[in-house]
Tab-separated table of C-alpha atoms in Angstrom:
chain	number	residue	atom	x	y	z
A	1	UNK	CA	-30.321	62.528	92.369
A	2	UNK	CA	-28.947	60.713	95.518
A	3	UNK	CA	-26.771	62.899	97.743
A	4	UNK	CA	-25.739	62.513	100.955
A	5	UNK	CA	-25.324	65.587	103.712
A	6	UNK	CA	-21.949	65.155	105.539
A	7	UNK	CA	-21.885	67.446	108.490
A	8	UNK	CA	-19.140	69.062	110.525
A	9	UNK	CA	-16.811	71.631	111.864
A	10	UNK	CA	-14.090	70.194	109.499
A	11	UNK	CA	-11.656	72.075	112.037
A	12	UNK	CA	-9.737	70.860	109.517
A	13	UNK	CA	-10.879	68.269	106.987
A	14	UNK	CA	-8.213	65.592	107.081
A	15	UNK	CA	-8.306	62.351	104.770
A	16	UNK	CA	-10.533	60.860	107.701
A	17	UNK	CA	-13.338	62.844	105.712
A	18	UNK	CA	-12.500	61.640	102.835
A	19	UNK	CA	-12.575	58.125	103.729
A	20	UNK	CA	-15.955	58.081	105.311
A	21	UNK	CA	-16.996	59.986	102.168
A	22	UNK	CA	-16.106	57.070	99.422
A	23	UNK	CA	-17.226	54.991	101.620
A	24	UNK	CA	-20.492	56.557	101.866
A	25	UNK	CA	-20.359	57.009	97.814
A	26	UNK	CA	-19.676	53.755	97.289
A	27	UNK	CA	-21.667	51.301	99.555
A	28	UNK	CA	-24.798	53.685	99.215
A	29	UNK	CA	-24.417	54.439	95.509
A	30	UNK	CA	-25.026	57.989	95.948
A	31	UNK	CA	-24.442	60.669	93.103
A	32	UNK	CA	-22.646	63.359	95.465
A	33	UNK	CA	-21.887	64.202	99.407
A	34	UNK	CA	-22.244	67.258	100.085
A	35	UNK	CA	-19.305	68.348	102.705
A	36	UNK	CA	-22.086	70.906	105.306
A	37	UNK	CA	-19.238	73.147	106.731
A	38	UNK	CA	-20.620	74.125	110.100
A	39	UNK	CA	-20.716	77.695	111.669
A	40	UNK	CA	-20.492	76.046	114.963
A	41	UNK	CA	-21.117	72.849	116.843
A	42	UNK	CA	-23.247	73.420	120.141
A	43	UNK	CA	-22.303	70.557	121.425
A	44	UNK	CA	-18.431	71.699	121.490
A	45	UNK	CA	-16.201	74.451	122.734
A	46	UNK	CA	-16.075	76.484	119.683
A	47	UNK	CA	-13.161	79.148	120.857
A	48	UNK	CA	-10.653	77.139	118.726
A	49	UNK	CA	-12.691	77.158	115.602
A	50	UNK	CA	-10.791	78.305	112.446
A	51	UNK	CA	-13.031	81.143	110.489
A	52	UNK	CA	-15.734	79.514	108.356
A	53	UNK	CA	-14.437	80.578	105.179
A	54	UNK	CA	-11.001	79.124	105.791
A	55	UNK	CA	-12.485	75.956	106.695
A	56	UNK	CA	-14.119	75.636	103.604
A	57	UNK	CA	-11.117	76.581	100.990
A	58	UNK	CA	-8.881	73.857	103.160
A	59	UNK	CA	-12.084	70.945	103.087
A	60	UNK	CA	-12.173	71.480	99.088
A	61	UNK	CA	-8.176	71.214	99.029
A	62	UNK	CA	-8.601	68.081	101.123
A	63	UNK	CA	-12.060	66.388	99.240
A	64	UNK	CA	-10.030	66.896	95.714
A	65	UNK	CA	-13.297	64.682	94.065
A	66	UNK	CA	-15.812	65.820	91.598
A	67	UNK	CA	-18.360	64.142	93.479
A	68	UNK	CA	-17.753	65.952	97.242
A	69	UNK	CA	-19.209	69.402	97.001
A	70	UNK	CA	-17.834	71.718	100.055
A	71	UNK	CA	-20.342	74.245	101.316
A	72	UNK	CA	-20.852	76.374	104.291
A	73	UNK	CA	-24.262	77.029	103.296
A	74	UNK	CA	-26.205	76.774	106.734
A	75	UNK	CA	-24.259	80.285	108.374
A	76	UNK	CA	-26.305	81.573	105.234
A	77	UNK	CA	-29.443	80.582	106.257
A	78	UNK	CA	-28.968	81.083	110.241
A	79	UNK	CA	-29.359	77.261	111.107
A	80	UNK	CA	-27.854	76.262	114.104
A	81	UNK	CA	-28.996	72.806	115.000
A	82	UNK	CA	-28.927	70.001	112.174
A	83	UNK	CA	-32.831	69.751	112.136
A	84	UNK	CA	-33.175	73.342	110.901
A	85	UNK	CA	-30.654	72.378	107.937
A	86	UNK	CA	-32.490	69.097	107.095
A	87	UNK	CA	-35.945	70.733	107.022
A	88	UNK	CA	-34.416	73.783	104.994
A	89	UNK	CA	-33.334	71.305	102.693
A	90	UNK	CA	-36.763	68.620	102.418
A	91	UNK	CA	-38.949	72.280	101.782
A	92	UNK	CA	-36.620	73.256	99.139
A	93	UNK	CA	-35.259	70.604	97.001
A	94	UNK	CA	-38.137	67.551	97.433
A	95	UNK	CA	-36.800	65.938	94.471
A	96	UNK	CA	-33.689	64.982	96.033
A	97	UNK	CA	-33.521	61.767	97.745
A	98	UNK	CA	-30.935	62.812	100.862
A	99	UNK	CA	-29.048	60.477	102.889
A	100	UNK	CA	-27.680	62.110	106.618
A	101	UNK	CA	-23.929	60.939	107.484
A	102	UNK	CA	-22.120	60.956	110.344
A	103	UNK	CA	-19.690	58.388	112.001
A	104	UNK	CA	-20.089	55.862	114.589
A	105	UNK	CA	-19.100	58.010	117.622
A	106	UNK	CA	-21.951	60.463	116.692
A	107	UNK	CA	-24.168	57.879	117.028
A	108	UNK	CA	-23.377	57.170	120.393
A	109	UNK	CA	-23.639	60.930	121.397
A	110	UNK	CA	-27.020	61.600	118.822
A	111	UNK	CA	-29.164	61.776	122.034
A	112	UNK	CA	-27.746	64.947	122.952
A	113	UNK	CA	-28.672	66.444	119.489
A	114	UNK	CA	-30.955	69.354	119.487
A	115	UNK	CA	-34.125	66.761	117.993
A	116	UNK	CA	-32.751	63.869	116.953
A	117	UNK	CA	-35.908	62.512	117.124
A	118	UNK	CA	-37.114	64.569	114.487
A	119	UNK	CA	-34.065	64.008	112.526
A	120	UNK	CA	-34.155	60.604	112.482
A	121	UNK	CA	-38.044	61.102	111.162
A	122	UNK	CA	-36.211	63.639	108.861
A	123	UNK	CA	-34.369	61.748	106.041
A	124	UNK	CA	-32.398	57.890	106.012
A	125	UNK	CA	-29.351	58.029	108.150
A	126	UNK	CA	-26.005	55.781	107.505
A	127	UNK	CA	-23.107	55.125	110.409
A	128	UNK	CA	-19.718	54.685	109.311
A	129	UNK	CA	-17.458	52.744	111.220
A	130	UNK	CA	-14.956	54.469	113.376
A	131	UNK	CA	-12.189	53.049	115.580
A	132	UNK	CA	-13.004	52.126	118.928
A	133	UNK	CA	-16.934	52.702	117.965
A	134	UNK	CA	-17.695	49.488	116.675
A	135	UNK	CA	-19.926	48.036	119.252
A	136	UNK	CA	-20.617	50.748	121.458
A	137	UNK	CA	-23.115	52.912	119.444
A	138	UNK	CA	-25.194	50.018	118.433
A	139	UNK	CA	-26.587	49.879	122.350
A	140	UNK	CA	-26.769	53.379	122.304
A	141	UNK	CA	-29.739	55.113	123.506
A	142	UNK	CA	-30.854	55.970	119.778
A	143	UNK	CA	-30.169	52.459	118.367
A	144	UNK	CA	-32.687	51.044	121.231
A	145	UNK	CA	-35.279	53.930	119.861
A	146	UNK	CA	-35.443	53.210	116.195
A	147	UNK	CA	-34.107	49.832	116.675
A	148	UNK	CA	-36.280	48.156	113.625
A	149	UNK	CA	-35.835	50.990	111.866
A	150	UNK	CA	-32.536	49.772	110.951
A	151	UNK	CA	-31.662	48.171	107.662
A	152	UNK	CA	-29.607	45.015	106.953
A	153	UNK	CA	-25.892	46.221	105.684
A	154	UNK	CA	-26.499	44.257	102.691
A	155	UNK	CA	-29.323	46.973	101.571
A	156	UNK	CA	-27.276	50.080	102.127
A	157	UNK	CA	-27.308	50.598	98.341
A	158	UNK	CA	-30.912	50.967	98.575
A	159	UNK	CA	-31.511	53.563	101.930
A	160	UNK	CA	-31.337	56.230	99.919
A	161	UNK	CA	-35.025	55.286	98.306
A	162	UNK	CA	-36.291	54.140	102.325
A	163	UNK	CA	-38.586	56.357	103.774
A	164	UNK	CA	-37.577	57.490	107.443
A	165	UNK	CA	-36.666	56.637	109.183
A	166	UNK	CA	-34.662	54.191	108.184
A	167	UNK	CA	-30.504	53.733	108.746
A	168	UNK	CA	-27.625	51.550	108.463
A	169	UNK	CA	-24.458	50.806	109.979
A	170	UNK	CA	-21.718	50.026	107.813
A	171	UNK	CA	-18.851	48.531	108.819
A	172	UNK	CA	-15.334	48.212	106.349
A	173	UNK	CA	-11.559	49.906	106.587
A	174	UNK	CA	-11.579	52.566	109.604
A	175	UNK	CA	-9.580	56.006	109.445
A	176	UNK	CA	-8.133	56.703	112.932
A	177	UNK	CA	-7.650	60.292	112.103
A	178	UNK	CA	-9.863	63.192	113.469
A	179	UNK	CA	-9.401	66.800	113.559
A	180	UNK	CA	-8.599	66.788	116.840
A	181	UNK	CA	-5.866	64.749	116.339
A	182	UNK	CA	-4.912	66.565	113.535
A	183	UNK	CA	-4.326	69.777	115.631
A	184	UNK	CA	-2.307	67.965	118.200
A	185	UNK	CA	0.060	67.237	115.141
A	186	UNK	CA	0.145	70.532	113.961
A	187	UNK	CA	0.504	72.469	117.564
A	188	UNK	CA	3.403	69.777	118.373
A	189	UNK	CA	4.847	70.148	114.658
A	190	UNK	CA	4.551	74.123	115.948
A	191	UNK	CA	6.541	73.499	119.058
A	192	UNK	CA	8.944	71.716	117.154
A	193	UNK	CA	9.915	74.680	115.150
A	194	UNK	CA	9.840	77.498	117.539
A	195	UNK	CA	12.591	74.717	119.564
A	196	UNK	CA	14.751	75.005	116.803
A	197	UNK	CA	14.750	78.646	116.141
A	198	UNK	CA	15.150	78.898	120.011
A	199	UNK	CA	18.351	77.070	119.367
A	200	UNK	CA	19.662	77.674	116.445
A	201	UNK	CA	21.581	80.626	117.588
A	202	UNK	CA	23.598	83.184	115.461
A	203	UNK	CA	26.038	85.919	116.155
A	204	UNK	CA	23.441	88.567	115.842
């Protein structure tokens, strides 16, 4: 079994998810992609952050495939930085060839990551694309670390069976969504509405 680990806050999933998901499915020719719903990210402000359990029920609305199983999984276990999750996982399911996901702008930031070191040394690790990310990440201070630990694009289908660490970039079709644009939408749609009633009037 081939499954790749897909974390995030998902605060909310959007089809941006999705995208890098099939993407990841396809190109890697893993089995499933495991959606790792996120108590909280250390890295960000987390005072916005929808309740876990209504993250979930609106990422498995938004994955609608077979293949993406939605779990928040690492609030259950009390991990709080990605390296506890990963080594949870190696200890307990060592049959299971994992692949870590993340996008392109994570790479540029994966310094900052509570052992990334470690995680690297953890499991394979593909980069998907993102917009404006291109270029950038590949100089990034990780890159330059594990620089021949990366693969050639044209093995991708293969990192799954590369012993870390090992990674890939993979470039393709880019989603520009993110949550955080997503919220904008939804706090402007918001505004919208509470205009109208404002002015919609009535007798009373």
């Amino acid at each position: 079994m081939r499954i790749g680990l897909y974390g995030g806050s998902f605060n909310p999933a959007h089809a941006g998810h999705r995208h890098v998901t099939r993407t990841a499915l396809r190109r890697l020719r893993l089995d499933r992609v495991w959606w790792l719903v996120t108590p909280g990210n250390p890295l960000k402000d987390v005072r916005a952050l929808a309740p876990l359990d209504e993250r979930c029920v609106q990422a498995r609305a938004v994955a609608d495939d077979p293949r993406i199983v939605v779990t928040g999984f690492e609030a259950r276990i009390g991990a709080r930085y990605t390296r506890e999750t990963l080594r949870y996982l190696g200890d307990r399911r060592p049959g299971i060839r994992f692949v870590w996901i993340m996008g392109a702008d994570s790479l540029a930031s994966f310094h900052r990551w509570k052992g990334f070191a470690e995680i690297m040394r953890l499991m394979p690790i593909a980069v998907i694309d993102r917009p404006g990310f291109t270029m950038s990440p590949l100089s990034a201070r990780t890159a330059r670390m594990f620089s021949e630990a990366r693969i050639p694009e044209a093995e991708a289908g293969a990192l799954a069976s590369h012993p870390p660490p090992a990674w890939v970039f993979l470039h393709g079709p880019r989603s520009p969504l993110s949550s955080t644009l997503v919220r904008a939408r939804h706090r402007d749609r918001d505004r919208g509405a509470a205009k109208h009633d404002d002015f919609s009037g009535g007798s009373g």
